[in-house]
Each structure stands twice: as C-alpha cells, then as structure tokens.
Amino acid sequence: MNSILNNRPELAREVNKVAETAGYLWEKGWAERNGGNITINITEWVDDEIRQMPAISEVYPIGATLPYLKGCYFFCKGNNRRMRDLARWPMENGSVIRILDDCASYVIIADNPVKPTSELPSHLSVHNDLLSKGSPYRASLHTHPIELVAMSHNPKYLEKDVATRLLWSMIPETKAFCPRGLGIVPYILPGSVELANATIAELADYDVVMWEKHGVFAVDVDVMLAFDQVDVLNKSAQIYIASKNMGFEPEGMSDEQMKEMSVVFKLPK
Ligand code: 2HA
Ligand code: ZN
C-alpha cells in the first residue's frame, strides 16, 4: 500500500510511537470510545517530496491564527476515531496535515482524508506556543487517566500544587520523572478556546495539566515521554488510593527525602 511512511523510517518511527502509545492508553482504560487525542509535530521529518504532495481534502479553517505553525506538518488522531483502532491502524485512523501560509487553515495530505480531532484548535494552539518559546517539545497528548480524574472531583486537590506534592511523595520516581508536577485547569467546556488558553497558561509551569473532572493534557519531546509523565503521576494516584483502601492515610515521603531527591536528580522545583 502506498503510504507517506514508505521509505521514511524516521517519520514511520514517530507515527509508530503514536500507535504504541494509543495501545497503552486503551489497555489502561484511559481511552473509552473516542476519548483522548494525540497530535505530533512532524515538520523536522518532512522532505521536499512531502512538501510537494497535493492536498487530499478541502481547505479547513483551524479556528485560530497560529503564526509559528506556518508550513508545519502534524500527524493527528482522526475525529471520533478510537485509540484502540489508532493503535493497530494509525494511518487509517489519523492523518498528516499541512498548515497553510495564512497560518489559519490546513489541508490533509496523507494517507487518507481522515478529518482531525475536534480538539485540533487546542492542540495546535499549544504547539504554536511551544514553538514560540523555542521548546524542543513535539508531542501533545490528551487522555482520561482514571485515578487522576477521580482526584480532580475533590476541590482539595485542585488547590495549587496540593496534588503535585501528594503524588510526588508516594514514590521517589514520580518527582524524578514528572519534575514540573501537575498543573490544574478548573472545569471548562471541552474543545473550547477558553480551555485551550487556560491550558497554554498552565503549561508555562507544568508539562502535565489536569482538566478538572475530565482528563490530563501533557507535552514532551515525543509522545512516549508525554505518556510516561502521565503514567508516573497516575501510578502515584493508584498508590495513594490503594493505601486509602487498606484503611489508612499514606505517610508519604518526608520533606527532607523530597529535597534530597531534588538535589541528587537536579530537579527544578
Ligand atoms: O476527543 O477526549 O476531550 C476526545 C476527547 C475530547
Ligand atoms: Zn477528553
């Protein structure tokens, strides 16, 4: 089958990371029905031949003007597509899009005319913001991790850095591998510009942001690393809940133990 991935091992590797991650999200129970989204900036793996490829869709508006995305290319999960299907058939359940020179519209170029996710404006706004800051991050991930979402139903854990401290203190790895902690965005309608803007504001200080009573949004260099950050946070939430289920409040690592971790691992906070 003719695919944009043929004879492009680096591009294929990035799309395979998306497929592998989509499989993990499904297995973990974080991706019911069409839940969650993944968008990766693949511009650095795009060659002249890809730049010449014709559009296979009409021109669609993004819904925002994003100047840093001029001429960029993204692989995105398709609208209403399932993560479990993206895992097995990434090019049938996602597509490659080209941002047009007006920075406000896009076309699909490969492999199939699969319309991208309804969350595209928020994902692309985040990528625009990352590029504007010279960030090396090329992946954005939205998913519904069960235990973290459950915690977001208690206002106590929505206060600044309360959940971060609790989760970091459950197991040393969490602070080491999610060193900027968990940002919080109060409940806002999914897919809205307000949610995108609030997410961008919070990503200035965190790589993973909780959307109250909905899910998390994570960014990193690639989608595997973004997934890992969410995975370690949710693991800590599970340890917390397991302790509560055994009938006690977990002690958590002490402030001294946490400080020692920060020094030895040279962590920012
Ligand atoms: O697109 O999870 O929040 C699927 C979602 C939207
Ligand atoms: Zn969602």
Tab-separated table of N, CA and C in Angstrom, residues 176-256:
chain	number	residue	atom	x	y	z
A	176	ALA	N	11.103	12.523	40.072
A	176	ALA	CA	12.231	12.442	39.139
A	176	ALA	C	11.755	12.492	37.686
A	177	PHE	N	10.635	11.838	37.409
A	177	PHE	CA	10.201	11.707	36.013
A	177	PHE	C	9.016	12.597	35.634
A	178	CYS	N	8.466	13.319	36.623
A	178	CYS	CA	7.486	14.372	36.305
A	178	CYS	C	7.890	15.582	37.140
A	179	PRO	N	9.089	16.141	36.822
A	179	PRO	CA	9.717	17.092	37.744
A	179	PRO	C	9.024	18.449	37.840
A	180	ARG	N	8.131	18.761	36.898
A	180	ARG	CA	7.441	20.053	36.989
A	180	ARG	C	6.066	19.906	37.639
A	181	GLY	N	5.650	18.661	37.942
A	181	GLY	CA	4.404	18.446	38.675
A	181	GLY	C	3.153	18.530	37.805
A	182	LEU	N	2.012	18.644	38.486
A	182	LEU	CA	0.700	18.588	37.828
A	182	LEU	C	0.005	19.937	37.963
A	183	GLY	N	-0.158	20.631	36.841
A	183	GLY	CA	-0.911	21.887	36.827
A	183	GLY	C	-2.404	21.606	36.848
A	184	ILE	N	-3.187	22.626	37.192
A	184	ILE	CA	-4.634	22.439	37.319
A	184	ILE	C	-5.364	23.483	36.476
A	185	VAL	N	-6.308	23.011	35.656
A	185	VAL	CA	-7.214	23.918	34.950
A	185	VAL	C	-8.626	23.607	35.439
A	186	PRO	N	-9.300	24.584	36.060
A	186	PRO	CA	-10.678	24.358	36.526
A	186	PRO	C	-11.587	23.963	35.367
A	187	TYR	N	-12.710	23.330	35.675
A	187	TYR	CA	-13.580	22.804	34.612
A	187	TYR	C	-13.927	23.875	33.568
A	188	ILE	N	-13.683	23.542	32.306
A	188	ILE	CA	-14.054	24.393	31.163
A	188	ILE	C	-14.548	23.445	30.070
A	189	LEU	N	-15.496	23.905	29.281
A	189	LEU	CA	-16.081	23.070	28.220
A	189	LEU	C	-15.009	22.469	27.305
A	190	PRO	N	-15.041	21.119	27.082
A	190	PRO	CA	-14.075	20.504	26.161
A	190	PRO	C	-14.149	21.126	24.760
A	191	GLY	N	-12.998	21.248	24.125
A	191	GLY	CA	-12.951	21.747	22.750
A	191	GLY	C	-13.031	23.264	22.628
A	192	SER	N	-13.188	23.980	23.767
A	192	SER	CA	-13.365	25.436	23.684
A	192	SER	C	-12.031	26.177	23.615
A	193	VAL	N	-12.090	27.389	23.078
A	193	VAL	CA	-10.899	28.246	23.018
A	193	VAL	C	-10.451	28.597	24.443
A	194	GLU	N	-11.422	28.771	25.347
A	194	GLU	CA	-11.094	29.098	26.742
A	194	GLU	C	-10.251	27.987	27.357
A	195	LEU	N	-10.614	26.732	27.068
A	195	LEU	CA	-9.850	25.605	27.615
A	195	LEU	C	-8.433	25.594	27.031
A	196	ALA	N	-8.328	25.879	25.738
A	196	ALA	CA	-7.003	25.921	25.095
A	196	ALA	C	-6.140	26.997	25.748
A	197	ASN	N	-6.705	28.180	25.952
A	197	ASN	CA	-5.925	29.289	26.522
A	197	ASN	C	-5.510	29.013	27.960
A	198	ALA	N	-6.428	28.447	28.741
A	198	ALA	CA	-6.104	28.133	30.134
A	198	ALA	C	-5.022	27.055	30.198
A	199	THR	N	-5.060	26.121	29.262
A	199	THR	CA	-4.059	25.047	29.215
A	199	THR	C	-2.686	25.627	28.887
A	200	ILE	N	-2.636	26.505	27.886
A	200	ILE	CA	-1.363	27.122	27.499
A	200	ILE	C	-0.769	27.906	28.672
A	201	ALA	N	-1.623	28.629	29.381
A	201	ALA	CA	-1.128	29.410	30.527
A	201	ALA	C	-0.507	28.481	31.567
A	202	GLU	N	-1.151	27.359	31.835
A	202	GLU	CA	-0.656	26.436	32.872
A	202	GLU	C	0.596	25.676	32.403
A	203	LEU	N	0.706	25.435	31.093
A	203	LEU	CA	1.883	24.721	30.562
A	203	LEU	C	3.168	25.551	30.681
A	204	ALA	N	3.025	26.836	31.005
A	204	ALA	CA	4.233	27.634	31.252
A	204	ALA	C	4.996	27.081	32.459
A	205	ASP	N	4.273	26.479	33.405
A	205	ASP	CA	4.905	25.994	34.639
A	205	ASP	C	4.889	24.481	34.807
A	206	TYR	N	4.117	23.782	33.968
A	206	TYR	CA	3.966	22.324	34.130
A	206	TYR	C	4.004	21.650	32.754
A	207	ASP	N	4.441	20.372	32.716
A	207	ASP	CA	4.352	19.585	31.473
A	207	ASP	C	3.041	18.807	31.404
A	208	VAL	N	2.426	18.576	32.561
A	208	VAL	CA	1.155	17.846	32.608
A	208	VAL	C	0.137	18.726	33.333
A	209	VAL	N	-1.025	18.867	32.725
A	209	VAL	CA	-2.069	19.732	33.278
A	209	VAL	C	-3.339	18.913	33.440
A	210	MET	N	-3.963	19.032	34.615
A	210	MET	CA	-5.236	18.363	34.869
A	210	MET	C	-6.383	19.227	34.395
A	211	TRP	N	-7.256	18.663	33.582
A	211	TRP	CA	-8.518	19.334	33.253
A	211	TRP	C	-9.540	18.765	34.242
A	212	GLU	N	-10.016	19.625	35.156
A	212	GLU	CA	-10.916	19.177	36.233
A	212	GLU	C	-12.061	18.319	35.703
A	213	LYS	N	-12.260	17.170	36.349
A	213	LYS	CA	-13.369	16.243	36.046
A	213	LYS	C	-13.367	15.794	34.577
A	214	HIS	N	-12.202	15.813	33.921
A	214	HIS	CA	-12.163	15.397	32.518
A	214	HIS	C	-10.938	14.540	32.190
A	215	GLY	N	-9.743	15.076	32.350
A	215	GLY	CA	-8.573	14.297	31.933
A	215	GLY	C	-7.314	15.105	32.125
A	216	VAL	N	-6.249	14.693	31.449
A	216	VAL	CA	-4.999	15.456	31.526
A	216	VAL	C	-4.546	15.812	30.120
A	217	PHE	N	-3.712	16.849	30.058
A	217	PHE	CA	-3.087	17.274	28.810
A	217	PHE	C	-1.595	17.319	29.091
A	218	ALA	N	-0.797	16.615	28.291
A	218	ALA	CA	0.643	16.532	28.555
A	218	ALA	C	1.427	16.856	27.298
A	219	VAL	N	2.604	17.449	27.499
A	219	VAL	CA	3.507	17.744	26.375
A	219	VAL	C	4.910	17.243	26.710
A	220	ASP	N	5.646	16.846	25.671
A	220	ASP	CA	7.050	16.463	25.860
A	220	ASP	C	7.705	16.349	24.488
A	221	VAL	N	8.976	15.954	24.510
A	221	VAL	CA	9.747	15.860	23.260
A	221	VAL	C	9.072	14.901	22.279
A	222	ASP	N	8.663	13.741	22.765
A	222	ASP	CA	7.874	12.844	21.909
A	222	ASP	C	6.715	12.273	22.721
A	223	VAL	N	5.855	11.538	22.032
A	223	VAL	CA	4.604	11.111	22.675
A	223	VAL	C	4.852	10.065	23.764
A	224	MET	N	5.923	9.260	23.621
A	224	MET	CA	6.262	8.276	24.657
A	224	MET	C	6.594	8.976	25.973
A	225	LEU	N	7.378	10.056	25.861
A	225	LEU	CA	7.784	10.783	27.069
A	225	LEU	C	6.585	11.494	27.705
A	226	ALA	N	5.701	12.035	26.870
A	226	ALA	CA	4.486	12.668	27.406
A	226	ALA	C	3.649	11.621	28.140
A	227	PHE	N	3.520	10.442	27.530
A	227	PHE	CA	2.779	9.355	28.178
A	227	PHE	C	3.433	8.957	29.502
A	228	ASP	N	4.764	8.843	29.515
A	228	ASP	CA	5.469	8.436	30.738
A	228	ASP	C	5.178	9.391	31.895
A	229	GLN	N	5.127	10.682	31.594
A	229	GLN	CA	4.859	11.644	32.678
A	229	GLN	C	3.468	11.415	33.282
A	230	VAL	N	2.477	11.177	32.423
A	230	VAL	CA	1.124	10.920	32.931
A	230	VAL	C	1.100	9.589	33.684
A	231	ASP	N	1.814	8.612	33.153
A	231	ASP	CA	1.832	7.270	33.743
A	231	ASP	C	2.401	7.283	35.164
A	232	VAL	N	3.504	8.026	35.379
A	232	VAL	CA	4.077	8.045	36.733
A	232	VAL	C	3.153	8.787	37.706
A	233	LEU	N	2.506	9.847	37.230
A	233	LEU	CA	1.559	10.559	38.108
A	233	LEU	C	0.387	9.661	38.482
A	234	ASN	N	-0.147	8.951	37.481
A	234	ASN	CA	-1.303	8.108	37.777
A	234	ASN	C	-0.924	6.926	38.659
A	235	LYS	N	0.309	6.425	38.482
A	235	LYS	CA	0.795	5.352	39.369
A	235	LYS	C	0.783	5.821	40.820
A	236	SER	N	1.241	7.053	41.039
A	236	SER	CA	1.216	7.599	42.392
A	236	SER	C	-0.208	7.729	42.919
A	237	ALA	N	-1.125	8.159	42.054
A	237	ALA	CA	-2.530	8.266	42.470
A	237	ALA	C	-3.060	6.886	42.864
A	238	GLN	N	-2.644	5.856	42.134
A	238	GLN	CA	-3.084	4.490	42.456
A	238	GLN	C	-2.522	4.031	43.799
A	239	ILE	N	-1.262	4.389	44.086
A	239	ILE	CA	-0.662	4.008	45.374
A	239	ILE	C	-1.413	4.707	46.517
A	240	TYR	N	-1.731	5.985	46.297
A	240	TYR	CA	-2.489	6.738	47.298
A	240	TYR	C	-3.836	6.060	47.568
A	241	ILE	N	-4.526	5.725	46.485
A	241	ILE	CA	-5.855	5.127	46.622
A	241	ILE	C	-5.763	3.732	47.238
A	242	ALA	N	-4.729	2.967	46.864
A	242	ALA	CA	-4.550	1.629	47.441
A	242	ALA	C	-4.352	1.734	48.956
A	243	SER	N	-3.576	2.728	49.394
A	243	SER	CA	-3.368	2.926	50.839
A	243	SER	C	-4.692	3.255	51.519
A	244	LYS	N	-5.445	4.177	50.922
A	244	LYS	CA	-6.751	4.540	51.496
A	244	LYS	C	-7.664	3.317	51.558
A	245	ASN	N	-7.600	2.474	50.535
A	245	ASN	CA	-8.439	1.274	50.508
A	245	ASN	C	-8.031	0.276	51.588
A	246	MET	N	-6.737	0.330	52.000
A	246	MET	CA	-6.285	-0.537	53.098
A	246	MET	C	-6.627	0.088	54.445
A	247	GLY	N	-7.256	1.260	54.394
A	247	GLY	CA	-7.799	1.832	55.620
A	247	GLY	C	-6.906	2.839	56.317
A	248	PHE	N	-5.865	3.314	55.640
A	248	PHE	CA	-5.010	4.312	56.295
A	248	PHE	C	-4.630	5.413	55.313
A	249	GLU	N	-4.234	6.566	55.893
A	249	GLU	CA	-3.728	7.683	55.098
A	249	GLU	C	-2.234	7.420	54.872
A	250	PRO	N	-1.759	7.348	53.630
A	250	PRO	CA	-0.333	7.050	53.451
A	250	PRO	C	0.543	8.168	54.020
A	251	GLU	N	1.682	7.759	54.566
A	251	GLU	CA	2.571	8.725	55.222
A	251	GLU	C	3.184	9.687	54.199
A	252	GLY	N	3.563	9.172	53.059
A	252	GLY	CA	4.237	9.998	52.050
A	252	GLY	C	5.685	10.206	52.435
A	253	MET	N	6.540	10.473	51.428
A	253	MET	CA	7.944	10.785	51.717
A	253	MET	C	8.002	12.096	52.502
A	254	SER	N	8.998	12.235	53.341
A	254	SER	CA	9.137	13.467	54.136
A	254	SER	C	9.672	14.597	53.259
A	255	ASP	N	9.548	15.841	53.758
A	255	ASP	CA	10.086	16.999	53.029
A	255	ASP	C	11.591	16.831	52.807
A	256	GLU	N	12.287	16.275	53.797
A	256	GLU	CA	13.742	16.071	53.676
A	256	GLU	C	14.049	15.071	52.562
